[in-house]
């Protein structure tokens, strides 16, 4: 029997302390198949050969696999059936995905996205599972509800422990503020999400309109809204912060109420500041001006409302500037939050203690997904690799405002590209030194401004600073 052809290099994986004996046993069983053995031994070896190969032999010898419960030597071959090994998990890389325009379009799964999830969960030529998380600017529902929806669409089980909405990082500010105004979303969902985060006193625009219907001349509460909104006397209420959790369902009414708070004396409704600089801070869960919905063309998003709030404030105050803040992509704080979540997910789900060498971020919006990934990569300890897909905001043939490391048609192509790139890195590892590998696989980004944290809560930029930022990938 001639030796088997050399197999492609396999990615780094995690299997506890059994790796060495697995490799020894696999090679031993393969040798016995070459030299011949009894039918019972052949059946045992055949069972082992059906498992994913673990390593590549540089001499051309084929590689075999066996259960971590076995430790065989040439003189003591296994004679008992072996149980299947635990799953192989890639420990050197992971994926992070945007959702709208990457996995979902108009509430429906993009077909290639369903296949991509299967590849990540082990249906690939290497038989490995690859850790991944989801990082979307969307919101308006609890993470658990979003995960239930996405699980059905992707035909897999998705945990809230691997999921970040645009407003998820706001949870870390729940103890900082007392009374907060929460804007956006359907019905009372955003109030419930905010309260689940630990915010103690949550006010909605509906509460304010119920107290004084003249607040919004063109918006009248429906019977359901009137019943759900809470009765409250706002005479002595001080709003400490405004949080726009999700896209507004009534731009005119919400704009009016946000401006009333922004122009007030310290967040007290019914008052007007003489200097227009006494209002509470205003936070948006993201700053996407456009997003990919069911319509053929992109639709206006929260970033558009943010721009209108700042523009209108300047108009009605005769030139005063309102500085709002944003979470979500491309803010550095959101990617820092994602790094912590990925670390917990890898530890709790896959028992991986060390961070991945590379995180492949797949998005459809150059201005948020690609820009944020490239920015974060300049300060991250590992390599955050941006991939742009053509199923959402970005249109094939156009020049993206922010350049990704790679552009592919679909998320399935993105996953396959990441896996192929990891195989190439493994091949280079034996030939290049660390400096050469770093030079080949992590770009330099030049002429970037310093990023600052606002009170260590989140990284925020004003729109003018955001527009001025340019990335040059060399």
Coordinates of C-alpha atoms in Angstrom, one line a residue:
X1 CA 0.0 0.0 0.0
X2 CA 1.5 3.3 -1.0
X3 CA 1.6 6.2 1.6
X4 CA -1.4 8.5 1.7
X5 CA -1.0 11.9 0.0
X6 CA 0.0 14.8 2.2
X7 CA -3.0 16.5 3.8
X8 CA -3.5 20.2 4.1
X9 CA -2.4 21.8 7.3
X10 CA -5.0 22.0 10.1
X11 CA -5.8 25.0 12.2
X12 CA -4.9 25.3 15.8
X13 CA -7.4 23.6 18.0
X14 CA -8.2 22.9 21.6
X15 CA -8.5 19.3 23.1
X16 CA -7.2 19.7 26.6
X17 CA -4.1 17.7 27.7
X18 CA -4.8 14.8 25.4
X19 CA -3.3 16.2 22.2
X20 CA 0.1 14.4 22.4
X21 CA -1.3 10.9 23.0
X22 CA -4.0 11.5 20.3
X23 CA -1.3 12.2 17.8
X24 CA 0.8 9.2 18.9
X25 CA -2.1 6.8 18.8
X26 CA -3.3 8.1 15.4
X27 CA 0.1 7.6 13.7
X28 CA 0.4 4.1 15.3
X29 CA -3.0 3.0 14.0
X30 CA -2.2 4.3 10.6
X31 CA 1.0 2.3 10.5
X32 CA -0.8 -0.9 11.5
X33 CA -3.3 -0.4 8.7
X34 CA -0.3 -0.2 6.3
X35 CA 1.3 -3.4 7.6
X36 CA -1.9 -5.4 8.0
X37 CA -3.9 -6.5 11.0
X38 CA -6.9 -8.6 12.1
X39 CA -10.4 -7.7 11.0
X40 CA -11.4 -6.6 14.6
X41 CA -8.3 -4.4 14.7
X42 CA -9.0 -3.1 11.3
X43 CA -12.6 -2.2 12.3
X44 CA -11.2 -0.4 15.4
X45 CA -8.6 1.5 13.3
X46 CA -11.2 2.3 10.7
X47 CA -13.4 3.9 13.4
X48 CA -10.4 6.0 14.4
X49 CA -9.6 7.0 10.8
X50 CA -13.2 8.4 10.4
X51 CA -12.3 11.2 12.9
X52 CA -10.9 14.6 11.8
X53 CA -7.2 14.6 11.2
X54 CA -5.3 16.6 13.8
X55 CA -1.9 17.4 12.4
X56 CA 0.2 17.3 9.3
X57 CA 3.2 15.1 9.1
X58 CA 6.0 17.0 7.3
X59 CA 7.6 13.7 6.1
X60 CA 4.5 12.7 4.1
X61 CA 3.1 10.2 6.6
X62 CA -0.6 10.2 6.9
X63 CA -2.2 11.3 10.2
X64 CA -4.8 9.4 12.2
X65 CA -7.0 10.2 15.2
X66 CA -8.4 8.4 18.3
X67 CA -10.4 9.0 21.4
X68 CA -8.6 11.0 24.2
X69 CA -9.5 8.1 26.5
X70 CA -7.0 5.9 24.7
X71 CA -3.1 5.8 24.8
X72 CA -1.9 3.1 22.6
X73 CA 1.7 2.0 21.7
X74 CA 2.9 -0.2 18.8
X75 CA 3.1 -3.3 21.1
X76 CA -0.3 -2.7 22.7
X77 CA -2.9 -1.9 20.1
X78 CA -6.5 -1.0 21.3
X79 CA -8.9 -3.9 21.2
X80 CA -12.0 -2.3 22.7
X81 CA -14.4 0.1 20.8
X82 CA -13.7 3.7 21.5
X83 CA -16.1 6.5 22.2
X84 CA -16.2 9.5 19.9
X85 CA -13.9 12.3 21.0
X86 CA -15.2 15.7 22.2
X87 CA -15.5 18.4 19.5
X88 CA -12.4 19.9 18.0
X89 CA -12.5 23.7 18.5
X90 CA -10.3 26.2 16.7
X91 CA -8.4 28.2 19.4
X92 CA -6.3 30.5 17.2
X93 CA -9.2 32.4 15.5
X94 CA -12.8 33.4 15.9
X95 CA -15.5 35.3 13.9
X96 CA -17.8 38.3 14.8
X97 CA -20.8 39.1 12.6
X98 CA -23.0 42.1 11.9
X99 CA -26.6 40.9 11.3
X100 CA -28.7 43.1 9.0
X101 CA -27.3 42.9 5.5
X102 CA -24.9 40.1 6.4
X103 CA -27.1 37.4 7.8
X104 CA -30.6 38.8 7.5
X105 CA -32.3 41.0 4.9
X106 CA -35.8 42.3 5.4
X107 CA -36.5 39.9 8.2
X108 CA -35.4 36.8 6.2
X109 CA -32.3 34.8 6.3
X110 CA -29.8 35.2 3.5
X111 CA -29.4 31.6 2.2
X112 CA -25.6 31.7 2.4
X113 CA -25.7 32.8 6.0
X114 CA -27.5 29.5 7.0
X115 CA -24.7 27.6 5.3
X116 CA -22.0 29.7 6.9
X117 CA -23.3 28.8 10.4
X118 CA -23.1 25.1 9.5
X119 CA -19.5 25.6 8.5
X120 CA -18.7 27.3 11.7
X121 CA -20.4 24.6 13.7
X122 CA -18.2 21.9 12.3
X123 CA -19.5 21.1 8.8
X124 CA -16.1 21.8 7.1
X125 CA -13.3 19.8 5.7
X126 CA -11.3 20.0 9.0
X127 CA -14.2 18.9 11.2
X128 CA -13.6 21.8 13.7
X129 CA -15.9 24.2 15.4
X130 CA -15.0 27.9 15.3
X131 CA -16.2 30.2 18.1
X132 CA -18.3 33.2 16.9
X133 CA -20.3 36.1 18.3
X134 CA -22.8 38.6 16.9
X135 CA -22.4 42.4 17.1
X136 CA -25.3 44.4 15.7
X137 CA -26.2 48.0 15.9
X138 CA -29.9 47.0 15.9
X139 CA -31.9 46.9 19.1
X140 CA -35.3 47.6 20.5
X141 CA -35.7 44.1 22.0
X142 CA -33.9 42.2 24.8
X143 CA -30.9 40.1 23.8
X144 CA -32.8 37.0 24.6
X145 CA -35.7 37.9 22.2
X146 CA -33.2 38.8 19.5
X147 CA -31.5 35.5 19.9
X148 CA -34.7 33.6 19.7
X149 CA -35.5 35.3 16.4
X150 CA -32.1 34.8 15.0
X151 CA -32.0 31.2 16.1
X152 CA -35.1 30.4 14.0
X153 CA -33.7 32.3 11.0
X154 CA -30.2 30.7 11.1
X155 CA -31.6 27.3 12.1
X156 CA -29.2 27.0 15.1
X157 CA -29.2 27.7 18.8
X158 CA -27.8 31.2 19.6
X159 CA -27.2 32.3 23.2
X160 CA -27.5 35.8 24.6
X161 CA -24.0 35.2 25.9
X162 CA -22.7 35.5 22.3
X163 CA -24.9 38.5 21.3
X164 CA -24.5 42.3 21.5
X165 CA -27.2 44.7 20.5
X166 CA -26.5 48.4 19.9
X167 CA -27.8 49.2 23.4
X168 CA -26.1 46.3 25.2
X169 CA -23.1 48.3 26.3
X170 CA -25.6 50.8 27.9
X171 CA -26.1 48.2 30.6
X172 CA -22.7 49.2 32.1
X173 CA -24.1 52.7 32.8
X174 CA -27.2 51.6 34.7
X175 CA -25.7 52.5 38.1
X176 CA -24.4 55.9 37.0
X177 CA -27.8 57.6 36.4
X178 CA -31.0 57.8 38.4
X179 CA -34.0 58.9 36.2
X180 CA -33.4 58.3 32.5
X181 CA -35.5 59.0 29.4
X182 CA -35.5 56.0 27.1
X183 CA -36.6 56.6 23.5
X184 CA -37.4 54.3 20.5
X185 CA -38.6 50.9 19.8
X186 CA -42.1 49.3 19.8
X187 CA -44.5 49.8 22.7
X188 CA -42.9 49.3 26.1
X189 CA -40.1 47.0 25.0
X190 CA -37.2 49.4 25.4
X191 CA -38.4 50.4 28.9
X192 CA -38.4 46.7 29.9
X193 CA -34.9 46.2 28.4
X194 CA -33.6 49.2 30.3
X195 CA -35.1 48.0 33.5
X196 CA -33.6 44.6 32.9
X197 CA -30.2 46.3 32.7
X198 CA -30.7 47.7 36.1
X199 CA -31.8 51.3 35.4
X200 CA -33.9 52.2 38.5
X201 CA -36.3 54.9 37.1
X202 CA -37.1 54.7 33.4
X203 CA -39.3 57.4 31.7
X204 CA -40.6 57.1 28.1
X205 CA -42.0 59.8 25.8
X206 CA -45.4 58.2 26.3
X207 CA -45.3 59.0 30.0
X208 CA -44.5 62.6 29.2
X209 CA -47.3 62.9 26.6
X210 CA -49.8 61.3 29.1
X211 CA -48.9 63.9 31.7
X212 CA -49.2 66.8 29.2
X213 CA -50.8 66.0 25.8
X214 CA -49.9 69.4 24.4
X215 CA -46.2 68.3 24.5
X216 CA -46.5 66.9 21.0
X217 CA -49.3 68.7 19.0
X218 CA -49.4 66.1 16.2
X219 CA -49.0 62.9 18.2
X220 CA -51.9 61.5 20.2
X221 CA -51.4 58.3 22.2
X222 CA -53.4 55.3 21.1
X223 CA -55.6 53.5 23.6
X224 CA -52.9 50.9 24.1
X225 CA -50.2 53.5 24.5
X226 CA -52.3 55.4 27.0
X227 CA -52.9 52.3 29.1
X228 CA -49.2 51.3 29.1
X229 CA -47.8 54.7 29.7
X230 CA -47.3 55.5 33.4
X231 CA -49.1 58.2 35.3
X232 CA -46.5 60.7 36.7
X233 CA -46.2 64.3 37.8
X234 CA -43.1 65.7 36.2
X235 CA -43.0 68.9 38.2
X236 CA -40.2 67.7 40.4
X237 CA -38.7 65.1 38.1
X238 CA -35.1 65.5 37.0
X239 CA -34.0 63.5 34.0
X240 CA -30.3 62.6 34.4
X241 CA -29.7 61.2 30.9
X242 CA -31.4 60.4 27.6
X243 CA -30.9 57.0 26.0
X244 CA -32.1 56.4 22.4
X245 CA -32.3 52.6 22.6
X246 CA -33.8 51.9 19.2
X247 CA -35.1 53.6 16.0
X248 CA -37.8 56.0 16.7
X249 CA -41.4 55.2 15.6
X250 CA -42.4 58.8 15.8
X251 CA -39.5 61.1 14.8
X252 CA -41.4 64.4 15.2
X253 CA -42.7 63.6 18.7
X254 CA -39.5 62.1 19.9
X255 CA -37.4 64.9 18.4
X256 CA -39.6 67.5 20.3
X257 CA -39.2 65.7 23.6
X258 CA -35.4 65.2 23.3
X259 CA -35.0 68.9 22.5
X260 CA -37.2 69.9 25.4
X261 CA -34.8 67.9 27.7
X262 CA -31.7 69.1 26.0
X263 CA -32.7 72.8 26.4
X264 CA -33.9 72.5 30.0
X265 CA -32.2 73.5 33.2
X266 CA -30.6 70.3 34.4
X267 CA -33.1 68.0 32.9
X268 CA -36.3 69.4 34.5
X269 CA -39.1 69.5 32.0
X270 CA -41.0 72.8 31.7
X271 CA -37.8 74.8 32.2
X272 CA -35.5 76.5 29.7
X273 CA -31.8 77.1 30.1
X274 CA -30.6 80.6 29.4
X275 CA -27.2 79.3 28.2
X276 CA -28.5 76.0 26.6
X277 CA -25.6 74.1 28.1
X278 CA -27.3 72.7 31.2
X279 CA -29.1 69.7 29.7
X280 CA -28.3 66.1 30.5
X281 CA -26.1 63.9 28.3
X282 CA -27.8 62.2 25.3
X283 CA -26.7 58.8 24.2
X284 CA -27.6 57.0 21.0
X285 CA -27.2 53.2 20.7
X286 CA -25.5 53.6 17.3
X287 CA -24.9 56.2 14.6
X288 CA -25.8 54.4 11.4
X289 CA -27.4 56.9 9.0
X290 CA -28.5 54.1 6.7
X291 CA -29.3 50.4 7.2
X292 CA -30.2 47.4 5.0
X293 CA -33.9 46.6 5.2
X294 CA -36.4 44.8 2.9
X295 CA -36.5 47.7 0.5
X296 CA -34.2 47.7 -2.5
X297 CA -32.5 50.9 -1.3
X298 CA -31.1 51.5 2.1
X299 CA -33.4 53.1 4.7
X300 CA -32.7 55.9 7.2
X301 CA -31.4 54.8 10.6
X302 CA -30.8 56.2 14.0
X303 CA -27.7 58.2 12.8
X304 CA -30.1 60.3 10.7
X305 CA -32.2 61.2 13.8
X306 CA -29.0 62.0 15.7
X307 CA -28.0 64.4 13.0
X308 CA -31.4 66.0 13.0
X309 CA -31.4 66.5 16.8
X310 CA -28.0 68.2 16.7
X311 CA -29.0 70.4 13.7
X312 CA -32.3 71.4 15.1
X313 CA -30.8 72.2 18.5
X314 CA -28.4 74.6 16.7
X315 CA -31.2 76.2 14.8
X316 CA -33.5 76.9 17.7
X317 CA -30.8 78.0 20.1
X318 CA -29.3 80.5 17.5
X319 CA -26.0 78.7 17.0
X320 CA -25.4 76.7 20.1
X321 CA -23.8 73.3 19.6
X322 CA -25.3 70.1 21.1
X323 CA -22.8 67.2 21.5
X324 CA -24.4 63.8 21.6
X325 CA -22.7 60.5 22.1
X326 CA -23.0 57.2 20.4
X327 CA -22.5 53.5 21.3
X328 CA -22.5 50.8 18.7
X329 CA -20.1 50.5 15.8
X330 CA -17.8 52.2 14.9
X331 CA -17.2 53.3 18.5
X332 CA -14.1 51.8 20.1
X333 CA -16.0 51.1 23.4
X334 CA -18.4 48.7 21.6
X335 CA -15.5 46.7 20.2
X336 CA -13.9 46.6 23.7
X337 CA -17.2 45.3 25.0
X338 CA -17.2 42.7 22.2
X339 CA -13.7 41.6 23.1
X340 CA -14.8 40.9 26.7
X341 CA -17.9 39.1 25.6
X342 CA -15.9 36.9 23.2
X343 CA -13.4 36.1 25.9
X344 CA -16.2 34.9 28.2
X345 CA -17.9 32.9 25.5
X346 CA -14.8 31.1 24.5
X347 CA -14.0 30.3 28.2
X348 CA -17.5 29.2 29.2
X349 CA -18.5 27.4 26.0
X350 CA -15.2 26.0 24.7
X351 CA -12.9 26.1 27.8
X352 CA -10.5 28.3 26.0
X353 CA -8.5 30.6 28.3
X354 CA -6.3 32.5 25.8
X355 CA -7.6 35.1 23.4
X356 CA -7.7 34.2 19.7
X357 CA -4.8 35.4 17.5
X358 CA -7.3 36.7 14.9
X359 CA -10.9 37.9 15.0
X360 CA -12.6 38.1 11.6
X361 CA -15.3 40.8 11.6
X362 CA -17.8 40.5 8.8
X363 CA -20.0 43.5 8.0
X364 CA -21.9 45.2 5.2
X365 CA -21.4 48.9 6.1
X366 CA -18.0 50.5 5.5
X367 CA -18.8 53.5 7.7
X368 CA -19.5 51.5 10.8
X369 CA -18.5 47.9 10.4
X370 CA -15.2 48.3 8.5
X371 CA -14.3 51.6 10.0
X372 CA -14.8 50.4 13.6
X373 CA -12.9 47.1 13.0
X374 CA -9.9 48.9 11.4
X375 CA -9.8 51.5 14.2
X376 CA -10.0 48.9 16.9
X377 CA -7.3 46.8 15.2
X378 CA -4.8 49.7 15.8
X379 CA -5.0 49.2 19.6
X380 CA -6.1 45.6 20.0
X381 CA -3.6 43.0 21.2
X382 CA -4.7 40.6 18.6
X383 CA -5.6 41.0 14.9
X384 CA -9.1 42.2 14.0
X385 CA -9.5 41.5 10.4
X386 CA -12.3 43.4 8.5
X387 CA -14.3 41.6 5.7
X388 CA -16.9 43.5 3.7
X389 CA -19.9 41.6 2.1
X390 CA -22.0 42.7 -0.9
X391 CA -25.4 41.7 0.4
X392 CA -26.3 44.8 2.3
X393 CA -25.3 48.5 2.3
X394 CA -22.2 48.2 0.3
X395 CA -22.8 47.8 -3.4
X396 CA -20.5 45.8 -5.7
X397 CA -18.3 47.9 -8.0
X398 CA -18.4 51.0 -5.7
X399 CA -15.4 52.3 -3.7
X400 CA -16.0 51.9 0.0
X401 CA -15.4 55.0 2.2
X402 CA -13.3 52.8 4.5
X403 CA -11.2 50.1 3.0
X404 CA -11.7 46.5 4.3
X405 CA -8.9 43.9 4.4
X406 CA -11.0 41.8 2.0
X407 CA -14.3 42.1 0.1
X408 CA -16.4 39.0 -0.8
X409 CA -19.9 38.4 -2.2
X410 CA -21.5 36.7 0.8
X411 CA -20.9 35.8 4.5
X412 CA -20.3 32.2 3.4
X413 CA -17.4 33.5 1.3
X414 CA -16.2 35.5 4.3
X415 CA -16.1 32.4 6.5
X416 CA -14.3 30.3 3.9
X417 CA -11.8 33.1 3.3
X418 CA -11.0 33.3 7.0
X419 CA -10.5 29.5 7.3
X420 CA -8.3 29.4 4.2
X421 CA -6.3 32.3 5.5
X422 CA -5.7 30.5 8.8
X423 CA -4.5 27.4 6.9
X424 CA -2.0 29.6 5.0
X425 CA -0.8 31.1 8.3
X426 CA -0.2 27.6 9.7
X427 CA 1.9 26.8 6.6
X428 CA 3.9 30.0 7.0
X429 CA 4.4 29.4 10.7
X430 CA 7.1 26.8 10.2
X431 CA 9.0 29.0 7.7
X432 CA 8.7 32.6 9.0
X433 CA 9.7 34.2 12.3
X434 CA 7.2 36.1 14.4
X435 CA 8.2 39.5 12.9
X436 CA 7.7 38.3 9.4
X437 CA 4.3 36.7 10.2
X438 CA 3.2 39.9 11.9
X439 CA 4.3 41.9 8.8
X440 CA 2.4 39.6 6.5
X441 CA -0.8 39.4 8.5
X442 CA -1.4 42.7 10.4
X443 CA -1.5 46.0 8.5
X444 CA -0.2 49.3 9.7
X445 CA -2.7 52.2 10.0
X446 CA -1.2 55.6 9.7
X447 CA -2.1 59.1 10.9
X448 CA -4.9 58.2 13.3
X449 CA -6.1 60.6 16.1
X450 CA -5.9 59.7 19.7
X451 CA -9.0 57.9 21.0
X452 CA -10.2 59.0 24.4
X453 CA -12.6 57.4 26.8
X454 CA -15.3 59.7 28.3
X455 CA -15.3 59.0 32.0
X456 CA -14.1 55.5 31.2
X457 CA -17.6 54.5 30.3
X458 CA -17.4 54.3 26.5
X459 CA -15.5 55.8 23.6
X460 CA -17.4 58.5 21.9
X461 CA -16.8 61.0 19.2
X462 CA -18.8 64.0 18.1
X463 CA -20.1 63.8 14.4
X464 CA -17.6 66.4 13.3
X465 CA -14.7 64.3 14.7
X466 CA -16.2 61.2 13.2
X467 CA -16.4 62.7 9.7
X468 CA -12.9 64.0 10.0
X469 CA -11.4 60.5 10.7
X470 CA -9.8 58.8 7.8
X471 CA -8.0 55.4 7.7
X472 CA -5.1 54.4 5.5
X473 CA -4.4 50.7 5.3
X474 CA -0.9 50.1 4.0

